[in-house]
Short mmCIF file of C-alpha atoms in Angstrom, two decimals:
data_model
loop_
_atom_site.label_atom_id
_atom_site.label_comp_id
_atom_site.label_asym_id
_atom_site.label_seq_id
_atom_site.Cartn_x
_atom_site.Cartn_y
_atom_site.Cartn_z
CA MET A 1 -15.66 -20.39 -11.73
CA TYR A 2 -17.32 -23.64 -10.66
CA GLN A 3 -15.43 -26.93 -10.21
CA LEU A 4 -17.48 -29.87 -11.56
CA LEU A 5 -16.56 -33.54 -11.23
CA ILE A 6 -18.22 -36.00 -13.66
CA VAL A 7 -18.00 -39.70 -12.77
CA ASP A 8 -19.16 -41.94 -15.63
CA ASP A 9 -17.58 -44.88 -17.49
CA SER A 10 -19.25 -43.79 -20.76
CA TYR A 11 -17.21 -41.35 -22.81
CA ASP A 12 -20.29 -40.37 -24.83
CA GLN A 13 -22.28 -39.69 -21.67
CA ARG A 14 -19.52 -37.44 -20.28
CA GLU A 15 -19.40 -35.55 -23.57
CA VAL A 16 -23.18 -34.99 -23.44
CA ILE A 17 -22.94 -33.58 -19.91
CA LYS A 18 -20.03 -31.33 -20.91
CA PHE A 19 -22.03 -30.11 -23.91
CA PHE A 20 -25.03 -29.21 -21.73
CA VAL A 21 -22.79 -27.44 -19.22
CA ALA A 22 -21.02 -25.49 -21.99
CA GLN A 23 -24.36 -23.92 -22.97
CA ARG A 24 -24.59 -22.14 -19.63
CA VAL A 25 -23.39 -18.61 -18.85
CA GLU A 26 -21.28 -19.61 -15.85
CA LYS A 27 -17.58 -20.45 -16.16
CA TRP A 28 -16.68 -24.05 -15.46
CA LEU A 29 -13.60 -26.14 -14.77
CA ILE A 30 -14.64 -29.72 -15.55
CA HIS A 31 -12.87 -32.83 -14.22
CA GLU A 32 -13.65 -36.37 -15.40
CA ALA A 33 -13.38 -39.80 -13.77
CA LYS A 34 -14.07 -43.09 -15.57
CA HIS A 35 -15.32 -44.93 -12.47
CA GLY A 36 -16.17 -44.45 -8.80
CA ARG A 37 -12.73 -45.44 -7.48
CA GLU A 38 -10.98 -42.88 -9.67
CA GLY A 39 -13.59 -40.30 -8.71
CA TRP A 40 -13.00 -40.95 -5.00
CA GLU A 41 -9.23 -40.68 -5.41
CA MET A 42 -9.68 -37.32 -7.16
CA PHE A 43 -12.15 -36.06 -4.56
CA GLN A 44 -9.71 -36.81 -1.74
CA LYS A 45 -7.05 -34.64 -3.39
CA GLU A 46 -9.18 -31.67 -4.44
CA PRO A 47 -12.55 -30.25 -3.40
CA TYR A 48 -15.29 -29.78 -6.00
CA ASP A 49 -18.31 -27.49 -5.99
CA LEU A 50 -20.69 -30.12 -7.37
CA VAL A 51 -20.63 -33.75 -8.56
CA ILE A 52 -22.55 -35.65 -11.23
CA THR A 53 -22.16 -39.43 -11.14
CA ASP A 54 -23.57 -42.48 -12.87
CA VAL A 55 -25.04 -45.13 -10.57
CA LYS A 56 -23.37 -48.05 -12.30
CA THR A 57 -19.61 -47.63 -12.72
CA PRO A 58 -16.75 -50.21 -12.59
CA PHE A 59 -14.62 -50.89 -9.47
CA MET A 60 -16.81 -48.71 -7.25
CA ASP A 61 -20.42 -47.86 -8.07
CA GLY A 62 -21.92 -44.40 -7.76
CA HIS A 63 -23.66 -45.07 -4.46
CA GLU A 64 -20.50 -46.19 -2.68
CA PHE A 65 -18.59 -43.25 -4.14
CA ALA A 66 -21.34 -40.89 -2.94
CA GLN A 67 -21.31 -42.40 0.57
CA ARG A 68 -17.57 -41.81 0.90
CA MET A 69 -17.84 -38.37 -0.61
CA LYS A 70 -20.63 -37.33 1.77
CA SER A 71 -18.65 -38.58 4.76
CA LYS A 72 -15.81 -36.24 3.76
CA SER A 73 -17.88 -33.30 2.49
CA PRO A 74 -21.57 -33.61 3.40
CA GLU A 75 -22.43 -30.17 1.97
CA THR A 76 -21.26 -30.89 -1.60
CA PRO A 77 -24.33 -31.33 -3.85
CA ILE A 78 -24.49 -34.51 -5.96
CA LEU A 79 -26.72 -35.52 -8.90
CA PHE A 80 -27.26 -39.20 -9.86
CA ILE A 81 -27.70 -40.38 -13.44
CA SER A 82 -28.73 -43.90 -14.47
CA GLY A 83 -30.31 -45.86 -17.25
CA TYR A 84 -32.24 -47.95 -14.75
CA GLU A 85 -35.73 -46.79 -13.88
CA ASP A 86 -35.78 -48.47 -10.51
CA PHE A 87 -37.25 -47.03 -7.32
CA HIS A 88 -34.54 -48.82 -5.35
CA PHE A 89 -31.88 -46.54 -6.91
CA VAL A 90 -34.04 -43.46 -6.40
CA LYS A 91 -34.51 -44.31 -2.74
CA LYS A 92 -30.76 -44.75 -2.19
CA ALA A 93 -30.06 -41.48 -3.95
CA LEU A 94 -32.48 -39.63 -1.70
CA GLN A 95 -31.00 -41.29 1.40
CA LEU A 96 -27.61 -39.91 0.36
CA GLN A 97 -29.15 -36.43 0.18
CA ALA A 98 -28.71 -36.23 -3.58
CA VAL A 99 -30.14 -33.18 -5.30
CA ASP A 100 -32.13 -35.46 -7.60
CA TYR A 101 -32.06 -38.50 -9.88
CA LEU A 102 -32.10 -38.27 -13.70
CA LEU A 103 -32.65 -41.02 -16.22
CA LYS A 104 -30.73 -41.60 -19.44
CA PRO A 105 -30.98 -40.28 -22.07
CA LEU A 106 -30.72 -36.90 -20.41
CA ASP A 107 -33.40 -34.34 -21.12
CA PRO A 108 -31.83 -30.86 -21.60
CA ASP A 109 -34.57 -29.02 -19.74
CA SER A 110 -34.53 -31.42 -16.78
CA PHE A 111 -30.73 -31.29 -16.66
CA LYS A 112 -30.80 -27.48 -16.68
CA GLU A 113 -33.31 -27.46 -13.83
CA GLN A 114 -31.16 -29.78 -11.70
CA ILE A 115 -27.97 -27.79 -12.35
CA ASN A 116 -29.79 -24.63 -11.25
CA LYS A 117 -30.79 -26.36 -8.02
CA MET A 118 -27.20 -27.48 -7.40
CA LEU A 119 -25.78 -24.03 -8.07
CA ALA A 120 -28.32 -22.49 -5.69
CA ILE A 121 -26.99 -24.84 -2.99
CA VAL A 122 -23.37 -23.97 -3.85
CA GLN A 123 -24.12 -20.24 -3.75
CA ALA A 124 -25.86 -20.54 -0.39
CA LEU A 125 -22.86 -22.45 1.01
CA ASN A 126 -20.44 -19.86 -0.33
CA ASP A 127 -22.50 -17.06 1.19
CA GLN A 128 -22.47 -18.84 4.56
CA LYS A 129 -18.70 -19.30 4.37
CA LYS A 130 -18.17 -15.64 3.50
CA GLN A 131 -20.41 -14.52 6.32
CA LYS A 132 -18.62 -16.80 8.76
CA LYS A 133 -15.27 -15.34 7.70
CA LEU A 134 -16.63 -11.83 8.16
CA ASP A 135 -18.09 -12.70 11.56
CA ASP A 136 -14.87 -14.43 12.65
CA ARG A 137 -12.73 -11.47 11.54
CA ARG A 138 -15.08 -9.00 13.19
CA TYR A 139 -14.97 -11.00 16.42
CA LEU A 140 -11.16 -11.21 16.19
CA LYS A 141 -10.85 -7.43 15.71
CA GLU A 142 -13.21 -6.76 18.61
CA THR A 143 -11.10 -9.04 20.83
CA LEU A 144 -7.80 -7.45 19.77
CA THR A 145 -9.27 -3.98 20.23
CA LYS A 146 -10.07 -4.85 23.83
CA LEU A 147 -6.42 -5.80 24.39
CA PHE A 148 -5.14 -2.57 22.83
CA LEU A 149 -7.55 -0.51 24.94
CA GLY A 150 -6.13 -2.07 28.08
CA ILE A 151 -9.07 -4.25 29.14
CA PRO A 152 -7.66 -6.77 31.66
CA TRP A 153 -6.99 -10.26 30.31
CA ARG A 154 -9.06 -11.88 33.05
CA LYS A 155 -12.14 -9.96 31.90
CA LEU A 156 -12.04 -11.54 28.45
CA SER A 157 -14.17 -14.63 27.93
CA ASP A 158 -12.53 -18.02 27.48
CA GLU A 159 -13.37 -17.90 23.77
CA GLU A 160 -11.84 -14.44 23.38
CA GLN A 161 -8.67 -15.53 25.18
CA SER A 162 -8.42 -18.59 22.94
CA ILE A 163 -8.86 -16.51 19.77
CA ALA A 164 -6.29 -13.93 20.88
CA GLN A 165 -3.71 -16.59 21.81
CA PHE A 166 -4.16 -18.46 18.53
CA PHE A 167 -3.88 -15.30 16.40
CA LEU A 168 -0.91 -13.75 18.24
CA LYS A 169 0.97 -17.04 18.10
CA ASN A 170 1.32 -16.59 14.33
CA ASN A 171 1.19 -12.76 14.28
CA ASP A 172 3.41 -11.66 17.15
CA ARG A 173 4.20 -8.13 15.93
CA PHE A 174 1.99 -5.18 15.08
CA THR A 175 2.76 -1.95 13.25
CA VAL A 176 1.53 1.54 14.09
CA LEU A 177 0.78 3.75 11.09
CA PRO A 178 0.46 7.51 11.86
CA ILE A 179 -2.10 9.21 9.63
CA PRO A 180 -2.43 12.91 8.69
CA LYS A 181 -4.81 15.08 10.68
CA ASP A 182 -7.05 17.83 9.30
CA ARG A 183 -5.40 18.06 5.88
CA HIS A 184 -7.00 14.91 4.47
CA ASN A 185 -9.96 12.66 5.07
CA PRO A 186 -8.60 9.18 5.89
CA VAL A 187 -11.90 7.40 5.16
CA PRO A 188 -11.29 6.95 1.39
CA PHE A 189 -7.81 5.63 2.17
CA LEU A 190 -9.22 3.08 4.62
CA ALA A 191 -11.93 2.03 2.15
CA ALA A 192 -9.37 1.56 -0.62
CA LEU A 193 -7.05 -0.42 1.67
CA ILE A 194 -9.81 -2.75 2.89
CA ASN A 195 -11.03 -3.22 -0.68
CA GLU A 196 -7.55 -4.15 -1.94
CA ARG A 197 -6.51 -6.19 1.11
CA PRO A 198 -9.69 -7.59 2.72
CA ASP A 199 -7.47 -10.07 4.58
CA ILE A 200 -5.64 -7.37 6.54
CA CYS A 201 -6.19 -7.24 10.29
CA LEU A 202 -6.60 -3.48 10.64
CA LEU A 203 -7.52 -1.79 13.94
CA PRO A 204 -8.48 1.91 13.83
CA ILE A 205 -7.89 2.37 17.56
CA HIS A 206 -7.27 6.12 17.46
CA SER A 207 -7.84 8.98 15.03
CA THR A 208 -4.10 9.74 14.89
CA HIS A 209 -2.96 6.28 13.83
CA LEU A 210 -3.91 2.81 12.68
CA ILE A 211 -2.69 -0.57 13.88
CA PHE A 212 -2.21 -3.53 11.58
CA PHE A 213 -0.67 -6.98 11.87
CA ASP A 214 1.75 -8.34 9.30
CA SER A 215 2.96 -11.94 9.53
CA THR A 216 6.19 -10.96 7.75
CA GLY A 217 7.16 -8.91 10.79
CA LEU A 218 9.89 -6.35 10.23
CA THR A 219 10.34 -7.04 6.52
CA LYS A 220 9.96 -3.69 4.76
CA GLU A 221 9.14 -5.29 1.43
CA SER A 222 6.16 -7.28 2.71
CA PRO A 223 3.10 -7.30 0.38
CA ILE A 224 0.92 -5.64 3.02
CA LYS A 225 3.41 -2.80 3.63
CA LYS A 226 3.88 -2.37 -0.13
CA THR A 227 0.10 -2.04 -0.62
CA ILE A 228 -0.21 0.42 2.27
CA HIS A 229 2.77 2.45 1.02
CA ASP A 230 1.33 2.83 -2.49
CA LEU A 231 -2.22 3.68 -1.34
CA PHE A 232 -0.97 6.06 1.37
CA LEU A 233 1.29 7.89 -1.08
CA SER A 234 -1.51 8.11 -3.63
CA HIS A 235 -4.07 9.46 -1.16
CA PHE A 236 -1.97 11.69 1.10
CA GLN A 237 0.83 12.57 -1.38
CA THR A 238 3.36 11.58 1.28
CA PRO A 239 4.99 8.24 2.14
CA PRO A 240 3.86 6.43 5.32
CA THR A 241 5.94 5.95 8.46
CA PHE A 242 5.86 2.42 9.88
CA VAL A 243 6.60 1.89 13.60
CA THR A 244 6.78 -1.84 14.37
CA SER A 245 6.55 -3.37 17.84
CA GLU A 246 8.70 -5.91 19.57
CA PRO A 247 7.38 -9.53 19.62
CA ILE A 248 4.31 -10.11 21.81
CA ARG A 249 5.22 -13.03 24.05
CA HIS A 250 1.76 -13.26 25.61
CA PRO A 251 -1.52 -11.47 24.81
CA ILE A 252 -1.55 -9.96 28.29
CA ALA A 253 1.45 -7.80 27.29
CA THR A 254 -0.25 -6.27 24.24
CA TYR A 255 -1.38 -3.04 25.87
CA SER A 256 1.91 -2.34 27.63
CA ILE A 257 3.88 -2.91 24.41
CA TYR A 258 1.49 -0.68 22.46
CA HIS A 259 1.57 2.09 25.07
CA SER A 260 5.35 1.87 25.43
CA LEU A 261 5.76 2.02 21.64
CA LEU A 262 3.72 5.22 21.41
CA MET A 263 5.54 6.86 24.30
CA THR A 264 9.01 5.84 23.11
CA ASP A 265 8.30 7.07 19.60
CA MET A 266 6.93 10.33 20.95
CA HIS A 267 9.60 11.20 23.50
CA SER A 268 12.54 10.15 21.37
CA PHE A 269 11.34 12.72 18.84
CA TYR A 270 12.20 15.51 21.26
CA GLN A 271 15.54 16.34 22.86
CA GLN A 272 14.06 16.04 26.32
CA GLU A 273 10.82 15.17 28.08
CA LYS A 274 8.69 18.11 29.20
CA LYS A 275 5.02 18.51 29.91
CA GLN A 276 4.33 22.14 29.11
CA THR A 277 1.33 23.16 27.04
CA CYS A 278 2.22 23.88 23.44
CA LEU A 279 0.45 27.13 22.50
CA LEU A 280 1.42 26.70 18.86
CA LEU A 281 -0.16 23.29 18.45
CA PRO A 282 -2.39 23.84 15.39
CA ASP A 283 -5.09 21.50 16.65
CA HIS A 284 -5.72 23.82 19.60
CA HIS A 285 -5.63 27.21 17.95
CA TYR A 286 -7.31 28.15 14.67
CA ILE A 287 -5.29 31.36 14.28
CA VAL A 288 -2.05 29.45 14.71
CA LYS A 289 -3.15 26.80 12.23
CA THR A 290 -3.88 29.34 9.48
CA GLY A 291 -1.99 32.43 10.64
CA ILE A 292 1.58 31.12 10.64
CA PRO A 293 1.45 29.77 7.05
CA LEU A 294 -0.15 33.09 6.03
CA LYS A 295 2.69 35.03 7.68
CA ILE A 296 5.25 32.85 5.91
CA SER A 297 3.68 33.55 2.52
CA THR A 298 3.65 37.29 3.29
CA TYR A 299 7.30 37.36 4.42
CA ILE A 300 8.54 35.44 1.39
CA GLN A 301 6.69 37.82 -0.94
CA GLN A 302 8.41 40.67 0.90
CA GLY A 303 11.73 38.87 0.58
CA ASP A 304 12.22 38.87 4.36
CA ILE A 305 13.89 35.50 5.01
CA LYS A 306 15.07 36.69 8.43
CA LYS A 307 11.49 36.99 9.72
CA ILE A 308 10.60 33.57 8.28
CA THR A 309 13.61 32.06 10.07
CA GLN A 310 12.58 33.66 13.36
CA LEU A 311 9.01 32.41 12.94
CA ILE A 312 10.12 28.82 12.24
CA GLN A 313 12.48 28.90 15.22
CA MET A 314 9.67 30.13 17.47
CA VAL A 315 7.43 27.25 16.37
CA TYR A 316 10.28 24.81 16.87
CA ALA A 317 11.05 26.12 20.36
CA SER A 318 7.40 25.86 21.38
CA PHE A 319 7.08 22.24 20.31
CA GLU A 320 10.44 21.32 21.82
CA ALA A 321 9.53 22.94 25.14
CA SER A 322 6.28 20.98 25.27
CA GLY A 323 7.60 17.58 24.18
CA SER A 324 4.15 16.03 24.61
CA GLU A 325 2.50 16.32 21.18
CA ALA A 326 2.28 13.34 18.87
CA PRO A 327 5.30 13.37 16.49
CA ALA A 328 3.01 12.62 13.53
CA THR A 329 0.98 15.78 14.20
CA VAL A 330 4.11 17.92 14.53
CA LYS A 331 5.69 16.51 11.37
CA TYR A 332 2.57 17.05 9.26
CA TYR A 333 2.36 20.62 10.54
CA PHE A 334 5.97 21.31 9.55
CA ALA A 335 5.34 19.63 6.19
CA THR A 336 2.52 22.13 5.66
CA LEU A 337 4.85 25.03 6.46
CA TYR A 338 7.46 23.64 4.08
CA GLN A 339 4.85 23.33 1.33
CA THR A 340 3.92 26.99 1.93
CA LEU A 341 7.53 28.03 1.44
CA VAL A 342 7.80 26.12 -1.82
CA ASP A 343 4.46 27.35 -3.14
CA HIS A 344 5.64 30.97 -2.90
CA ALA A 345 9.19 30.41 -4.17
CA ASN A 346 8.09 31.03 -7.78
CA GLY A 347 9.56 27.87 -9.25
CA LEU A 348 12.97 27.97 -7.60
CA LEU A 349 12.40 24.44 -6.27
CA ASP A 350 11.35 21.58 -8.54
CA ALA A 351 8.64 19.03 -7.76
CA THR A 352 11.09 16.16 -7.29
CA SER A 353 13.05 18.09 -4.67
CA LEU A 354 9.81 19.04 -2.91
CA ARG A 355 8.68 15.41 -2.60
CA GLN A 356 12.09 14.35 -1.30
CA GLN A 357 12.25 17.07 1.35
CA ILE A 358 8.70 16.55 2.59
CA SER A 359 9.42 12.82 2.79
CA ARG A 360 12.47 13.63 4.91
CA ILE A 361 10.29 15.71 7.25
CA LEU A 362 7.64 13.00 7.63
CA GLU A 363 10.26 10.30 8.19
CA ALA A 364 12.45 12.33 10.57
CA ASP A 365 13.10 10.57 13.87
CA SER A 366 13.73 13.81 15.77
CA LEU A 367 12.37 17.34 15.79
CA GLU A 368 15.91 18.66 15.41
CA LYS A 369 16.32 16.89 12.05
CA THR A 370 13.06 18.40 10.87
CA ILE A 371 14.32 21.91 11.57
CA ALA A 372 17.63 21.16 9.80
CA ILE A 373 15.64 20.64 6.60
CA PHE A 374 14.16 24.11 6.98
CA ASP A 375 17.64 25.55 7.48
CA GLU A 376 18.59 24.19 4.06
CA ILE A 377 15.68 25.74 2.18
CA LEU A 378 15.88 29.06 4.05
CA SER A 379 19.59 29.32 3.25
CA PHE A 380 18.86 28.61 -0.41
CA LEU A 381 16.04 31.16 -0.54
CA ASN A 382 18.19 33.77 1.19
CA GLU A 383 20.76 33.46 -1.59
CA ASN A 384 18.20 33.48 -4.37
CA ILE A 385 15.37 35.58 -2.98
CA ASP A 386 15.63 38.22 -5.71
CA LEU A 387 14.88 35.56 -8.29
CA THR A 388 11.46 34.98 -6.71
CA LYS A 389 10.28 38.43 -7.77
CA ASN A 390 8.44 38.36 -11.08
CA ASP A 391 9.61 41.85 -12.07
CA HIS A 392 13.31 41.10 -11.52
CA PRO A 393 15.51 41.41 -14.65
CA SER A 394 16.62 37.81 -14.10
CA GLY A 395 13.10 36.53 -14.51
CA TYR A 396 14.26 34.79 -17.66
CA VAL A 397 16.90 32.97 -15.63
CA ARG A 398 14.29 31.90 -13.07
CA GLN A 399 12.04 30.51 -15.82
CA VAL A 400 14.93 28.68 -17.46
CA LYS A 401 16.05 27.17 -14.17
CA HIS A 402 12.54 25.99 -13.46
CA PHE A 403 12.42 24.38 -16.92
CA ILE A 404 15.77 22.67 -16.25
CA PHE A 405 14.52 21.36 -12.89
CA SER A 406 11.50 19.77 -14.56
CA ASN A 407 13.23 18.48 -17.71
CA PHE A 408 16.82 17.72 -16.75
CA HIS A 409 16.42 14.09 -17.86
CA GLN A 410 15.61 15.18 -21.42
CA GLU A 411 17.75 16.73 -24.14
CA LEU A 412 18.61 20.34 -23.22
CA SER A 413 20.66 23.01 -24.96
CA LEU A 414 21.05 26.78 -24.93
CA GLU A 415 18.89 27.01 -28.05
CA ILE A 416 16.11 24.86 -26.57
CA LEU A 417 16.05 26.90 -23.37
CA ALA A 418 16.16 30.26 -25.18
CA ASN A 419 13.26 29.16 -27.35
CA GLU A 420 11.35 28.17 -24.21
CA VAL A 421 11.47 31.75 -22.87
CA ASN A 422 11.43 33.34 -26.35
CA ILE A 423 14.70 35.29 -26.19
CA ASN A 424 17.96 35.28 -28.13
CA PRO A 425 20.34 32.44 -27.07
CA ASN A 426 23.29 34.84 -26.72
CA TYR A 427 21.28 37.15 -24.48
CA LEU A 428 20.20 34.20 -22.32
CA SER A 429 23.82 33.08 -22.05
CA GLU A 430 24.87 36.54 -20.84
CA LEU A 431 22.03 36.69 -18.27
CA PHE A 432 22.78 33.21 -16.97
CA SER A 433 26.48 33.88 -16.57
CA LYS A 434 25.70 37.15 -14.78
CA TYR A 435 23.26 35.74 -12.22
CA GLU A 436 24.53 32.17 -11.83
CA GLY A 437 28.25 32.70 -12.31
CA MET A 438 28.45 29.94 -14.91
CA GLY A 439 27.23 29.09 -18.37
CA VAL A 440 24.00 27.26 -19.15
CA THR A 441 25.74 24.05 -20.21
CA LYS A 442 27.82 23.87 -17.04
CA TYR A 443 24.75 24.58 -14.90
CA ILE A 444 22.82 21.74 -16.57
CA LYS A 445 25.72 19.32 -16.03
CA SER A 446 26.07 20.35 -12.38
CA TYR A 447 22.35 19.96 -11.71
CA ARG A 448 22.27 16.54 -13.38
CA ILE A 449 25.23 15.37 -11.31
CA LYS A 450 23.47 16.56 -8.12
CA GLN A 451 20.44 14.49 -9.08
CA ALA A 452 22.72 11.53 -9.76
CA GLN A 453 24.30 11.90 -6.32
CA THR A 454 20.86 11.77 -4.71
CA LYS A 455 19.93 8.65 -6.66
CA LEU A 456 23.23 6.95 -5.84
CA LYS A 457 22.58 7.53 -2.11
CA ASN A 458 18.86 6.73 -2.01
CA SER A 459 18.25 4.05 -4.64
CA THR A 460 19.58 0.67 -5.81
CA TYR A 461 19.57 1.53 -9.52
CA SER A 462 22.75 0.66 -11.37
CA VAL A 463 25.15 3.50 -12.18
CA HIS A 464 24.50 2.94 -15.87
CA SER A 465 20.75 3.27 -15.34
CA ILE A 466 21.15 6.41 -13.21
CA SER A 467 23.27 8.05 -15.91
CA LYS A 468 20.35 7.72 -18.34
CA GLN A 469 17.80 8.83 -15.75
CA VAL A 470 19.59 12.15 -15.23
CA GLY A 471 19.96 12.91 -18.94
CA PHE A 472 23.36 11.57 -20.01
CA ASN A 473 23.26 9.70 -23.31
CA HIS A 474 26.77 8.31 -22.98
CA TYR A 475 27.83 6.38 -19.88
CA SER A 476 31.53 7.19 -20.26
CA TYR A 477 30.77 10.91 -20.53
CA PHE A 478 28.62 10.69 -17.38
CA CYS A 479 31.44 9.01 -15.40
CA ARG A 480 33.99 11.58 -16.62
CA THR A 481 31.71 14.51 -15.76
CA PHE A 482 30.84 13.03 -12.35
CA ARG A 483 34.54 12.69 -11.51
CA GLU A 484 35.29 16.25 -12.63
CA ILE A 485 32.54 17.72 -10.43
CA VAL A 486 32.52 15.39 -7.40
CA GLY A 487 36.16 14.35 -7.36
CA MET A 488 35.52 10.60 -7.46
CA THR A 489 33.80 8.00 -9.63
CA PRO A 490 30.06 7.24 -9.19
CA ASP A 491 30.90 3.76 -7.81
CA ALA A 492 33.32 5.20 -5.27
CA TYR A 493 30.75 7.81 -4.24
CA ARG A 494 28.11 5.14 -3.64
CA LYS A 495 30.48 2.89 -1.68
CA LYS A 496 31.65 5.80 0.44
CA GLY A 497 28.04 6.63 1.29
CA VAL A 498 28.68 10.35 1.25
#
């Protein structure tokens, strides 16, 4: 959209110009001034893309207005209009670097030609400004990259030092964003991020992580972090982990803060610092990368949870003994193993639970916490391993449970579930009681309350909203059921932070 200022004391003349402009394909925002003084006051408050002014206006004529305007914004194109065919006016207009000089009454074709000339000037100026911004940002990123790579401050030019000092004065913290390796191509993610936030100062220093600056510092709800979170989750199917630095007091400290941040994050992930070689690091060994997940899938099909447990513990011990691999790499590897377990569990785990557990793995601040998550799923599978076999008599129960996991927030009943697996409701009730030790209705209530507990701990939704989200139509019934199963009210459970 182009901003046009018309300065003319004639209402009719302004209307004619507006009519001509309205015939064009471009979008316009037109401002009007009745004389040069009003036009100058408006120009001081707001920039315009182009100006059309009459030569003769009250209080301040067009030439004086143009002189002041050019002193403030010499690049803004201006077009003079006058009813006086006088070379003196033409000469003054040219001296003021006007685009041209048109006589009243305005000729539509001549007016169109002059507007085209003015817009060509505006477009060229805009292109120059865009290029300058791109060049400035590129130069800034090159300068910051030198600091993060450890190039001594004294080896930077005076201009580079000045740029770095000015930028870091207003952006004194940076955030490291670990990215997945091998499983996904990060290029589309980067392209989408740059397209959505071209203003972001993003430094792809290393293949394992990105660095970006955010003026809102540690605020988790900053617009930049929100954009990155959504794009990251969409592309990698996992939430990002943000590791933010301490304030940079002087550019010379950038590298040491960056290096210290990486080392602290890495070593705190392990119980102790060691420097052994990790033979199970998937990046180093193709058989390990593909063989261990393959073994897990084989063992779970055989129903041998003990061997899976031993295999996971061996991987854990190897990483812990090394203590030198990037935490992001280790976490993504364990997330892959977890996904393998779920993929071969024949529907025993629902999609919501899977996302939550993988998020816990990727956000874990220690290797020990990552393994604890595996202990949970392995214990669950050990108790329910027979249900993973398709030829087991309780296959109907497995199918029904999977349907409950995926549809607990909707209306469910014994009849609906029996119809889903195409068996008699009474027979389903007998099977469910036999293999689950409780009736279908009680199982549904218990599962819904478990989901409510998770939401109460991990979200800020109101209790009333959560009751609807987990499938309870009546709030009072939800509260009564929650108290019966958990032993306290939903509000008390949230406040206790169980």
